[in-house]
mmCIF file of C-alpha atoms in Angstrom:
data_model
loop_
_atom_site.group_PDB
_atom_site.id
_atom_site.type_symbol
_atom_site.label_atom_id
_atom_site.label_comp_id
_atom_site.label_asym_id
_atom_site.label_seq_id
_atom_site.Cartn_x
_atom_site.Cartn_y
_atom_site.Cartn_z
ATOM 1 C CA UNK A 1 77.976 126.575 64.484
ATOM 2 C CA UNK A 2 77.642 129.973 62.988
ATOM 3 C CA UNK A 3 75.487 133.111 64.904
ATOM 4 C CA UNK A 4 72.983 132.797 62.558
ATOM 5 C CA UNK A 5 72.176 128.900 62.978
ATOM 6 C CA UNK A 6 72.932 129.381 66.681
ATOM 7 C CA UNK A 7 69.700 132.317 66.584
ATOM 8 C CA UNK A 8 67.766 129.931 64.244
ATOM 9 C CA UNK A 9 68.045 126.963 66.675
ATOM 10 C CA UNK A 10 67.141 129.125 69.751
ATOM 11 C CA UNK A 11 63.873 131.012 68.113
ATOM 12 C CA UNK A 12 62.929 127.901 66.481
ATOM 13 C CA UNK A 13 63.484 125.358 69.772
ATOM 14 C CA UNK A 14 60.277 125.767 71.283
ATOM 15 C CA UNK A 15 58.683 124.694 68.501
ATOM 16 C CA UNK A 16 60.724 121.568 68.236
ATOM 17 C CA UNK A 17 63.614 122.544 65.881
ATOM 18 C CA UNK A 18 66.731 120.107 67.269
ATOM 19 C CA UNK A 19 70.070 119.020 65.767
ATOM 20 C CA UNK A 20 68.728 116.377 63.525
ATOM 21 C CA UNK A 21 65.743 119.109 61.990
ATOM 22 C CA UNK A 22 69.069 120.965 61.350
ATOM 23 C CA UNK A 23 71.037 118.340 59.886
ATOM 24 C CA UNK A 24 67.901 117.202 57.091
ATOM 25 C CA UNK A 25 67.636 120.772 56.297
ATOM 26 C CA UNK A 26 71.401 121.849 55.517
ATOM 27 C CA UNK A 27 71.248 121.321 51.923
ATOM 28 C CA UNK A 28 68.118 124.023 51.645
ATOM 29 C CA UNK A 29 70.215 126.116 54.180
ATOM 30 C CA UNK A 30 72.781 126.278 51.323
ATOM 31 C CA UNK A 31 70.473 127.966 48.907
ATOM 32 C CA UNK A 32 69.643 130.255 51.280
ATOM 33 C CA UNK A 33 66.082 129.327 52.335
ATOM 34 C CA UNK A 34 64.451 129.891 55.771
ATOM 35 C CA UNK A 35 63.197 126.841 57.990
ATOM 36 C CA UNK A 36 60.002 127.077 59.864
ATOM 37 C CA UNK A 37 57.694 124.971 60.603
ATOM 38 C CA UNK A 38 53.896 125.354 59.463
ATOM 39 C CA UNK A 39 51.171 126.550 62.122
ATOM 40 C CA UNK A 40 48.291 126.431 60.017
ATOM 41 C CA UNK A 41 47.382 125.578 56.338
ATOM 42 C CA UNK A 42 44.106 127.067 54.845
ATOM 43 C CA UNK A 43 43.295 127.703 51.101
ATOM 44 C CA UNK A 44 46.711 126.757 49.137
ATOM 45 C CA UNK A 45 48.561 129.204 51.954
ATOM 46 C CA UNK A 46 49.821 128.587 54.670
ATOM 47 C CA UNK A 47 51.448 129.949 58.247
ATOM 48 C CA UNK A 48 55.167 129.428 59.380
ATOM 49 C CA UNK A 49 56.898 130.314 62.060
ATOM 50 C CA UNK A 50 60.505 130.738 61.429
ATOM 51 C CA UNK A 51 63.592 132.749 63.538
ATOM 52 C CA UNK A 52 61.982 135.742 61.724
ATOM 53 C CA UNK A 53 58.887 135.799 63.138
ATOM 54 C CA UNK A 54 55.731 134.666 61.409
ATOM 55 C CA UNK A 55 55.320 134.443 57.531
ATOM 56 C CA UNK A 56 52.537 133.382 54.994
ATOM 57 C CA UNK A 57 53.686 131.479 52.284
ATOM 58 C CA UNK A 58 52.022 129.882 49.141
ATOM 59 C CA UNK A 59 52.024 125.797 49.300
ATOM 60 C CA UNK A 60 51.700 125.895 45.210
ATOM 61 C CA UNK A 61 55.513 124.397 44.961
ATOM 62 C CA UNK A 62 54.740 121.933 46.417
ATOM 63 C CA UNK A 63 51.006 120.688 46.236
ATOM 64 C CA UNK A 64 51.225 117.231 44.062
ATOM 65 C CA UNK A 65 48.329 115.186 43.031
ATOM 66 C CA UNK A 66 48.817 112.952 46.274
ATOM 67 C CA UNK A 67 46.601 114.340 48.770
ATOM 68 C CA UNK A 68 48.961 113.031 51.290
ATOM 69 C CA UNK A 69 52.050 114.649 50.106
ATOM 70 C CA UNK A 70 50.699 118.100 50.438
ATOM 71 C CA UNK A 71 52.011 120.630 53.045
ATOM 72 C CA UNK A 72 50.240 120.414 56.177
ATOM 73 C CA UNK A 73 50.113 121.598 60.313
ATOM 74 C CA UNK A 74 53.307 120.282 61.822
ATOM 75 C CA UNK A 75 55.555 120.135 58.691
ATOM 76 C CA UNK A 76 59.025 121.855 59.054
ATOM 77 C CA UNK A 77 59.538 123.558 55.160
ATOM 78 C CA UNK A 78 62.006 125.391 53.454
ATOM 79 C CA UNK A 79 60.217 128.808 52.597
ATOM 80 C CA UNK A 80 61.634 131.574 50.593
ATOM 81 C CA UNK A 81 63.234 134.831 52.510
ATOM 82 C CA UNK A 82 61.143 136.680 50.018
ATOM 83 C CA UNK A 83 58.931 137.447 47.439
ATOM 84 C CA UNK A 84 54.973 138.676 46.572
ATOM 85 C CA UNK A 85 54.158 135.915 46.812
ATOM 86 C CA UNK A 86 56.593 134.175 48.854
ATOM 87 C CA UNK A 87 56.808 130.125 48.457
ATOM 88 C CA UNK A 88 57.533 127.123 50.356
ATOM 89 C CA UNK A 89 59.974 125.409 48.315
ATOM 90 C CA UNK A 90 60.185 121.798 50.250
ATOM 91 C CA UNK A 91 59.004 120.106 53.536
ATOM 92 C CA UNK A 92 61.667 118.022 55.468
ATOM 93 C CA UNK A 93 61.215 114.437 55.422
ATOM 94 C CA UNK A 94 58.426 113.293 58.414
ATOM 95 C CA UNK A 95 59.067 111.802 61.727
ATOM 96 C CA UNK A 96 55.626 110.933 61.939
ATOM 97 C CA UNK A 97 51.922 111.317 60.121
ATOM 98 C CA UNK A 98 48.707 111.367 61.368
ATOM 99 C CA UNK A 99 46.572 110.528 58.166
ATOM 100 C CA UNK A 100 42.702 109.330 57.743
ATOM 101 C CA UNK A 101 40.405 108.120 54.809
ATOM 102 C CA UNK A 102 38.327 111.095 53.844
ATOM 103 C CA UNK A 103 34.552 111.425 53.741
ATOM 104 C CA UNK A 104 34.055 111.154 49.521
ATOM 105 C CA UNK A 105 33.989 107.839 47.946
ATOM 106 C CA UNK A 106 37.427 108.313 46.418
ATOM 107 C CA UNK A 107 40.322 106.071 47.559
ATOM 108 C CA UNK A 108 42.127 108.655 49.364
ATOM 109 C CA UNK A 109 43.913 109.862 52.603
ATOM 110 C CA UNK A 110 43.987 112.950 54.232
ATOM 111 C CA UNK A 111 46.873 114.091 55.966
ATOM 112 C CA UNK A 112 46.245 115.580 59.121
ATOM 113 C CA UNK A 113 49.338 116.574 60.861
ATOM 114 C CA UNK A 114 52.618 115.729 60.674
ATOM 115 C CA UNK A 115 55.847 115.292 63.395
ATOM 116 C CA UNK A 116 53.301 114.427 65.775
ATOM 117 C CA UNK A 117 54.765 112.545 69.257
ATOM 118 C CA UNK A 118 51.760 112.643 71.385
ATOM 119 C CA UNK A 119 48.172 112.029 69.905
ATOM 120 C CA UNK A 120 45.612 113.094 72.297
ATOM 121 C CA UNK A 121 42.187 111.544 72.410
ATOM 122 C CA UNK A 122 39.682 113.928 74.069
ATOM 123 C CA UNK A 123 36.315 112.158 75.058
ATOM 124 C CA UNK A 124 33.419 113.832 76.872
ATOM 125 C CA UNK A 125 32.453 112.326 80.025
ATOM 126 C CA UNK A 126 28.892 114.309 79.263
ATOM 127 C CA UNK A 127 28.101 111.678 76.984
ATOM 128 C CA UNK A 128 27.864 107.480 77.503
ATOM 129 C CA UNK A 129 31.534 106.174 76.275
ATOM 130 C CA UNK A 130 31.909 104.621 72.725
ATOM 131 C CA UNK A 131 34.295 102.212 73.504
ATOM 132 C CA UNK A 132 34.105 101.391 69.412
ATOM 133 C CA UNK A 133 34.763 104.843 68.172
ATOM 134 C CA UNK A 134 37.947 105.294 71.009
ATOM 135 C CA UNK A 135 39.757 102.164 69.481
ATOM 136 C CA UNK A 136 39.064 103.328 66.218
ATOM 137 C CA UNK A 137 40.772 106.638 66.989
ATOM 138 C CA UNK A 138 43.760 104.738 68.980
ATOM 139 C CA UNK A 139 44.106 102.555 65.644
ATOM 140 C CA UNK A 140 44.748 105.864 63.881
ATOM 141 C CA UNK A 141 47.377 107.135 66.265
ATOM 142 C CA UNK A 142 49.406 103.984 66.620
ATOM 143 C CA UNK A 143 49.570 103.776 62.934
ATOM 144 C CA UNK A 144 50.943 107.470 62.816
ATOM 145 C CA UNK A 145 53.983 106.573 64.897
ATOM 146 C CA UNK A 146 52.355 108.948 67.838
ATOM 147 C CA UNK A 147 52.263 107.506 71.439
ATOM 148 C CA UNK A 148 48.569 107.562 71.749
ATOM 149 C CA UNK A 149 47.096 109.041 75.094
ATOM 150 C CA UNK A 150 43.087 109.091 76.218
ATOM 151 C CA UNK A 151 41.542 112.248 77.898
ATOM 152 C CA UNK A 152 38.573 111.884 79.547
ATOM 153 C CA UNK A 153 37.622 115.289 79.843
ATOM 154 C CA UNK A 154 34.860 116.949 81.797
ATOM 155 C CA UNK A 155 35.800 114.869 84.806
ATOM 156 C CA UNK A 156 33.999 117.546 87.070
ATOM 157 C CA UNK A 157 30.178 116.170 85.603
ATOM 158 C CA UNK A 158 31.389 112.692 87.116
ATOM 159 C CA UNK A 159 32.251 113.527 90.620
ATOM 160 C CA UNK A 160 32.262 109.929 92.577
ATOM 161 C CA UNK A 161 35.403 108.286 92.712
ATOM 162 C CA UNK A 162 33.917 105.134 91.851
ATOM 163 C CA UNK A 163 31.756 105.642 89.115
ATOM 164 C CA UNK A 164 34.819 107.466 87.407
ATOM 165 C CA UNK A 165 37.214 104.486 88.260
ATOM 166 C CA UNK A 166 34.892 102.135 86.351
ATOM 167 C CA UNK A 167 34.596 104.103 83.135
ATOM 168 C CA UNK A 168 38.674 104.683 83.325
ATOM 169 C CA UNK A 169 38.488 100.627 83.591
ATOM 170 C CA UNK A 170 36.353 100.356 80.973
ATOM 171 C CA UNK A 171 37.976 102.786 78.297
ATOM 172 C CA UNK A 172 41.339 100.968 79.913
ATOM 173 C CA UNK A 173 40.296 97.609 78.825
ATOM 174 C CA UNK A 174 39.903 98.910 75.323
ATOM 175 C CA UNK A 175 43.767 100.888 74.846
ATOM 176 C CA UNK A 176 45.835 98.500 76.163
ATOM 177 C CA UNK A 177 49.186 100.278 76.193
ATOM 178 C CA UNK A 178 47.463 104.108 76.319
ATOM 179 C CA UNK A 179 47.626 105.920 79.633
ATOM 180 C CA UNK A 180 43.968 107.035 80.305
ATOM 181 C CA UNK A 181 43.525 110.591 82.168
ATOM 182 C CA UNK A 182 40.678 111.806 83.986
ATOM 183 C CA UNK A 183 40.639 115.763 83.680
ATOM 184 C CA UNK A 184 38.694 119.053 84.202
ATOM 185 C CA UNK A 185 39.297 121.723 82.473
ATOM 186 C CA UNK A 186 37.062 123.865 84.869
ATOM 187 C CA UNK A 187 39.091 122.659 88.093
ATOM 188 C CA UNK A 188 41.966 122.005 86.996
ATOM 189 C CA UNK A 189 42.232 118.099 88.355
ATOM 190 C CA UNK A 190 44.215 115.885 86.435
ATOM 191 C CA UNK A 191 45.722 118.717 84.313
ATOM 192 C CA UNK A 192 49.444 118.356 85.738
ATOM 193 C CA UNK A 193 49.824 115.456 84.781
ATOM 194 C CA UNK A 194 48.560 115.865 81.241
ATOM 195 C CA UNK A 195 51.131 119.216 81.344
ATOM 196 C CA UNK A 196 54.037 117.369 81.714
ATOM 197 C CA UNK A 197 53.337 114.648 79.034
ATOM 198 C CA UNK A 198 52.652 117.520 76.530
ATOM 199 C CA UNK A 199 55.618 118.982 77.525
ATOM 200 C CA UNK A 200 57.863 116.409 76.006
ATOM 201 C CA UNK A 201 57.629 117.133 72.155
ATOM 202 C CA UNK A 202 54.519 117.981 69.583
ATOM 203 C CA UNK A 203 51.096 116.645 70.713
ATOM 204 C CA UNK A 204 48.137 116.807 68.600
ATOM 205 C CA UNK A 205 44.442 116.811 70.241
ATOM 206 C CA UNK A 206 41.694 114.872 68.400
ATOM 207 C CA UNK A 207 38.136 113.744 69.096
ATOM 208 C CA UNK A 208 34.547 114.331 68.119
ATOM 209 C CA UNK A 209 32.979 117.644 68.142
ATOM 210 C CA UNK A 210 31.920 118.457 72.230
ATOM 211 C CA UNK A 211 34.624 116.642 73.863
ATOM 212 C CA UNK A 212 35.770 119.622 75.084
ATOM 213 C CA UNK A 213 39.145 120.141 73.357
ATOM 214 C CA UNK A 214 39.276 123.541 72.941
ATOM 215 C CA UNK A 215 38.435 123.904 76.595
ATOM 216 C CA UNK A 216 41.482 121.655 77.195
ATOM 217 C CA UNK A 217 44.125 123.897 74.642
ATOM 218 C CA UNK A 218 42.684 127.034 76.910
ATOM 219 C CA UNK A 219 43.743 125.313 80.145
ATOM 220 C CA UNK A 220 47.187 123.890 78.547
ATOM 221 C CA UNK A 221 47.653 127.204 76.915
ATOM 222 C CA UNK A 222 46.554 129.208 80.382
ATOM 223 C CA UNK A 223 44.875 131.724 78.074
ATOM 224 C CA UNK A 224 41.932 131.983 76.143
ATOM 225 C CA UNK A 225 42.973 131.059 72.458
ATOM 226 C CA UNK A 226 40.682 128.973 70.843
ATOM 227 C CA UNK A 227 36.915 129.542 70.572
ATOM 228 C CA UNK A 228 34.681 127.508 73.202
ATOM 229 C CA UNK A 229 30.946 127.332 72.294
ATOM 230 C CA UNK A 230 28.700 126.082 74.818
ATOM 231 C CA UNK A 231 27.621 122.123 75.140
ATOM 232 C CA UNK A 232 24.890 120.339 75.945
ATOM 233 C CA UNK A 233 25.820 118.196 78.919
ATOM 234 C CA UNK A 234 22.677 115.913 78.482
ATOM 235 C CA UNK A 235 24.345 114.144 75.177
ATOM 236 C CA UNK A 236 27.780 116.260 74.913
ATOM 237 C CA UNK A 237 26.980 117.688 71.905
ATOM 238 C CA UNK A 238 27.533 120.838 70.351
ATOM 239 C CA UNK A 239 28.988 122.451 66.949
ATOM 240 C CA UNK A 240 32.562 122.688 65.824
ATOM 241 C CA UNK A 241 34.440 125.337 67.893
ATOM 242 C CA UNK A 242 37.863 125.071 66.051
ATOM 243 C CA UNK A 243 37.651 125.497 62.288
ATOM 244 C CA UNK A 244 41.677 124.594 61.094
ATOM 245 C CA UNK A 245 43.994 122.864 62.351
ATOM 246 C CA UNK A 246 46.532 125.093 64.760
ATOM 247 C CA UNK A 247 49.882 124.598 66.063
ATOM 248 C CA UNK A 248 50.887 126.815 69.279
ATOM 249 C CA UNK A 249 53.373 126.746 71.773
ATOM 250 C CA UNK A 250 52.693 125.932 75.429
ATOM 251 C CA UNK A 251 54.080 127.463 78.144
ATOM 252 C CA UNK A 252 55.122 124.964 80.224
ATOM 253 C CA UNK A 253 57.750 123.538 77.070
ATOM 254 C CA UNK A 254 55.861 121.518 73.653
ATOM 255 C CA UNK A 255 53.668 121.922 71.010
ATOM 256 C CA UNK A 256 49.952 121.934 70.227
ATOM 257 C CA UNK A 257 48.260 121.182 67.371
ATOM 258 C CA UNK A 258 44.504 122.215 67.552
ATOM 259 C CA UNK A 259 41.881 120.285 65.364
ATOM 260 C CA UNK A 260 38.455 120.330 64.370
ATOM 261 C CA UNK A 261 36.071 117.918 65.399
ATOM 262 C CA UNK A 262 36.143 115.026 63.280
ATOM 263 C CA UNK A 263 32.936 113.478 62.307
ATOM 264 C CA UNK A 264 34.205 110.784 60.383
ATOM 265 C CA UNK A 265 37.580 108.940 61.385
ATOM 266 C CA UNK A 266 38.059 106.473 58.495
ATOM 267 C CA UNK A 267 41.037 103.858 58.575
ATOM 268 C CA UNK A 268 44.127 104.726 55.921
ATOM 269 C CA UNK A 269 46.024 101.257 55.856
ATOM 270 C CA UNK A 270 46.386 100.967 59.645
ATOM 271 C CA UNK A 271 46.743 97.266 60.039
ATOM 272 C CA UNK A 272 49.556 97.847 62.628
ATOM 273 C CA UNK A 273 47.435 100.514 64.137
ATOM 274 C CA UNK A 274 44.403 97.850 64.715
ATOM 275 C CA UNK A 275 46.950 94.651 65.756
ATOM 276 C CA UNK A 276 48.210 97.012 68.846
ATOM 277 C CA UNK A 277 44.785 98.460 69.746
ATOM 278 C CA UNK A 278 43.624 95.015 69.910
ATOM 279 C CA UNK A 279 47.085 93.420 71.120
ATOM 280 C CA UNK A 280 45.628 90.872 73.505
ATOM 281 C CA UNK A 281 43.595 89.372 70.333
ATOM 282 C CA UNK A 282 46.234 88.888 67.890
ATOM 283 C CA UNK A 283 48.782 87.650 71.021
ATOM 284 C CA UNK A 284 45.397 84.757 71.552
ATOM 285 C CA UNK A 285 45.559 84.002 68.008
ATOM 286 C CA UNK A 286 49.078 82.985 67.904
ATOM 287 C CA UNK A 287 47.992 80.151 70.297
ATOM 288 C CA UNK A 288 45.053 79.244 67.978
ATOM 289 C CA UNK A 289 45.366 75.455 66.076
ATOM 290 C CA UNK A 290 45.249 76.943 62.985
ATOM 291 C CA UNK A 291 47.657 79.828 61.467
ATOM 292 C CA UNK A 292 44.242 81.292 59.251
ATOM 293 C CA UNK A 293 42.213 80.764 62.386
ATOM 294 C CA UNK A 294 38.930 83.397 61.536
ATOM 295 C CA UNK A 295 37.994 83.067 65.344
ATOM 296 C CA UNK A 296 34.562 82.012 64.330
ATOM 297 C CA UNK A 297 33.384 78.569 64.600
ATOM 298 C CA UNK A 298 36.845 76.767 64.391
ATOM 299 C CA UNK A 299 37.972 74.114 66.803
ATOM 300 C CA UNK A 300 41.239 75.050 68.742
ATOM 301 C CA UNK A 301 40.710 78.641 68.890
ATOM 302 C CA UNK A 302 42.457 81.097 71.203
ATOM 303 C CA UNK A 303 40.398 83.615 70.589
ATOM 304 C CA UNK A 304 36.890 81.901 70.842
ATOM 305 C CA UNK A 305 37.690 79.831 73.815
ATOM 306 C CA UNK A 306 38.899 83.308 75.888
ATOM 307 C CA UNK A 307 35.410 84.627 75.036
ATOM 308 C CA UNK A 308 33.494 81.557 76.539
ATOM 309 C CA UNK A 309 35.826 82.062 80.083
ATOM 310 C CA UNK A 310 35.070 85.910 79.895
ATOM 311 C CA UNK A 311 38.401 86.567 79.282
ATOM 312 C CA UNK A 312 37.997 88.655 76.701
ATOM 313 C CA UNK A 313 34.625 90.583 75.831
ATOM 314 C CA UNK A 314 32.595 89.859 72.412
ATOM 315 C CA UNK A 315 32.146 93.416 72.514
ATOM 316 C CA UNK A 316 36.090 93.848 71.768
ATOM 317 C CA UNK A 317 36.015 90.771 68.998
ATOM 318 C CA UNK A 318 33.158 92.221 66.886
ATOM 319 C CA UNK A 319 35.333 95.344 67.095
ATOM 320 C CA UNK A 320 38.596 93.799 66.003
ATOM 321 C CA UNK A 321 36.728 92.679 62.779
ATOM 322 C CA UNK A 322 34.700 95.336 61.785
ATOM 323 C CA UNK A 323 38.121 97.496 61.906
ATOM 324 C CA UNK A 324 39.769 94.549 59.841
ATOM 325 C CA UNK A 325 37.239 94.262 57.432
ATOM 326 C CA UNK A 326 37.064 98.559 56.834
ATOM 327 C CA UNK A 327 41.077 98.328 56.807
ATOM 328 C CA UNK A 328 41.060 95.625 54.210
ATOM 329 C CA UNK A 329 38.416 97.316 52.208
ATOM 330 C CA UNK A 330 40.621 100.698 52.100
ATOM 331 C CA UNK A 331 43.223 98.888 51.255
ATOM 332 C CA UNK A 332 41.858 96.845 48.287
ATOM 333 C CA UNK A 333 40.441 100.036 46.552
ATOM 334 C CA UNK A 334 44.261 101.113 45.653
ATOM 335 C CA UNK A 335 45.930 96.957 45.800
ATOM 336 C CA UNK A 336 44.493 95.239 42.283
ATOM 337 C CA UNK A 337 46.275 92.054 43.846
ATOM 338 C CA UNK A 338 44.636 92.540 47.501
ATOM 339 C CA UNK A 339 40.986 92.949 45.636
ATOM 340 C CA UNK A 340 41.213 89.878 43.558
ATOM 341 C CA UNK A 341 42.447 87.625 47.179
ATOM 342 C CA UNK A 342 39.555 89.458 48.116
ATOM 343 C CA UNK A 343 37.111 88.697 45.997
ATOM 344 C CA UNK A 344 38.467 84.935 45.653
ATOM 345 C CA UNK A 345 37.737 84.682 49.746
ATOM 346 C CA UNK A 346 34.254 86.025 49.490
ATOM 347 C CA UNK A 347 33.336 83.210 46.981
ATOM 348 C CA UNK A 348 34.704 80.410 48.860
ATOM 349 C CA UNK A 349 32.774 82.083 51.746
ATOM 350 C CA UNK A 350 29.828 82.131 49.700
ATOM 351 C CA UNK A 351 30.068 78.254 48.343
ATOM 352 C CA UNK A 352 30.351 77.578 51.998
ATOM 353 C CA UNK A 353 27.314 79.073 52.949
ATOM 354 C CA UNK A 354 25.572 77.470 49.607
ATOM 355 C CA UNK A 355 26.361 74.468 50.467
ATOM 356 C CA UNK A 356 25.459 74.409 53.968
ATOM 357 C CA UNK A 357 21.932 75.421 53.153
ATOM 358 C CA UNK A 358 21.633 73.249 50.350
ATOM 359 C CA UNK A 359 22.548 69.839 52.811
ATOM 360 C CA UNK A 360 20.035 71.991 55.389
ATOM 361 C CA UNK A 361 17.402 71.590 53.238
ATOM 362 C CA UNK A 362 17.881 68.200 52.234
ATOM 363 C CA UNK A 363 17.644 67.366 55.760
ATOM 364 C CA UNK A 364 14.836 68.827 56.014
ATOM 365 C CA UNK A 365 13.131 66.785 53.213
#
């Protein structure tokens, strides 16, 4: 290994540059670009932190017409040594994406950060729990390829033990799989262990606006980075305090990446993402009599009969097919053959139903 690569791989390690970063980026090392790995994208530009130092580069290069092949927080690129302006010429190949719908009524997904090992869901503990909108965030992160972890933060506002055991039971019950943390920010309890799972690679932080996580990146950071507005702890809400989406180092070893509270969290194609959220419902389904089994009126079903032991809440059911049904619907807008299986379903559903009201009424006569 030559002094210079040796230099590269020590500035860039903390970051997460390793041997197989350095491998995927030879052949741009041969034409002489720099690696570095963006910290923050805003406006067509973006932020990267290379052996160097930091740079700001223009994305232009490499900004296609899909939205989710544009640079973004947590990409490792190829960037020019120089030049007014000075370009990113490529982004290595991803380890890992965490990617939404967006808000407009196009069919498209929004790339939110990429190389991602950790995905950190921050809810407030000021607030009653949305069970709903947690498994709908997990669903996200398990499709990324992130190990998914849940933060309850604010842990100081819910100071008996018991009361805070049963809401870590109940969030538990819906992220089978997900370690669930209780911390304070303000204390300090709970933030240790949090530390060292950060520790091991790039984490991002998500959640709604007022669940505290730019409190959190302060207390993982030990300093005062990010901008912390106050919240009301009546309902736990409050405005946006982070604005882009950051990627810092920590001091105790791993990454951060920073992101704005997210109002909406549409599905992008994340059937795998729902199946292992709700992996105790598709694992009763393989037991059901029938292989199309919709777990609603059939006889033989898994699913149905675990609700009528209370083995399994309806709460968690109703869940598992609203997320199915959004998933499917995301999915169809961009699959011609998916939309026509669709459509074909929803008629037979819909001759069902006629006919069933139709022999109703007869009875009735």
């Amino acid at each position: 290994m030559s002094s210079s690569s040796t230099s590269t791989s020590s500035a860039l390690a903390p970051y997460g540059w390793d041997d197989a970063w350095a491998d995927a980026f030879a052949p741009y090392d041969a034409e002489g670009l720099l690696p570095g790995r963006v910290i923050r994208v805003d406006r067509g530009q973006c932020d990267v932190v290379t052996a160097g130092g930091t740079l700001r580069a223009d994305t232009a290069f490499v900004t296609p017409h899909d939205p989710l092949r544009v640079v973004c927080t947590g990409d490792w690129v190829a960037v020019e040594p120089g030049g007014n302006p000075r370009y990113v010429r490529a982004y290595l190949p991803r380890r890992t994406a965490f990617v939404r719908s967006t808000s407009s009524k196009r069919s498209e997904g929004q790339i939110l950060a990429a190389n991602v090992d950790h995905a950190v869901v921050a809810v407030s503990l000021a607030a009653e729990l949305d069970l709903a909108r947690i498994e709908r965030f997990l669903a996200l992160a398990w499709e990324s390829g992130a190990q998914p972890v849940v933060v309850l933060t604010k842990a100081d506002l819910v100071p008996d033990a018991v009361t805070r055991a049963h809401l870590v039971q109940d969030v538990e019950t819906s992220a089978p799989g997900v370690p669930v943390l209780t911390v304070s920010a303000r204390d300090g309890d709970g933030l240790d262990v949090l530390t060292a799972i950060v520790a091991g690679g790039t984490s991002v932080l998500l959640g709604q606006s007022g669940a505290g996580k730019s409190t959190l990146a302060n207390a993982l950071l030990s300093e005062d980075v990010m901008d912390v507005r106050a919240i009301r702890d009546v309902d736990g809400k409050g405005r946006h305090t982070t604005t882009t989406r950051n990627l810092l180092a920590l001091p105790g070893g791993g990454v951060l990446i920073d992101t704005p509270g997210l109002r909406g969290v549409g599905l992008w194609d994340a059937s795998t993402g729902v199946g292992q959220v709700f992996a105790e419902i598709e694992e009763l389904a393989e037991r059901c009599r029938f292989q199309d089994c919709a777990h609603e009126s059939e006889p033989g079903c898994a699913v149905l009969d675990a609700i009528e032991t209370g083995d399994l809440p309806q709460r968690r059911l109703e869940s598992y097919r609203k997320l199915l049904r959004e998933n499917q619907y995301i999915v169809a807008k961009t699959d011609a053959r998916l939309r026509a299986e669709l459509r074909k379903d929803w008629k037979r559903k819909g001759a069902i139903g006629k006919a069933a009201m139709e022999a109703k009424r007869g009875r009735l006569r």
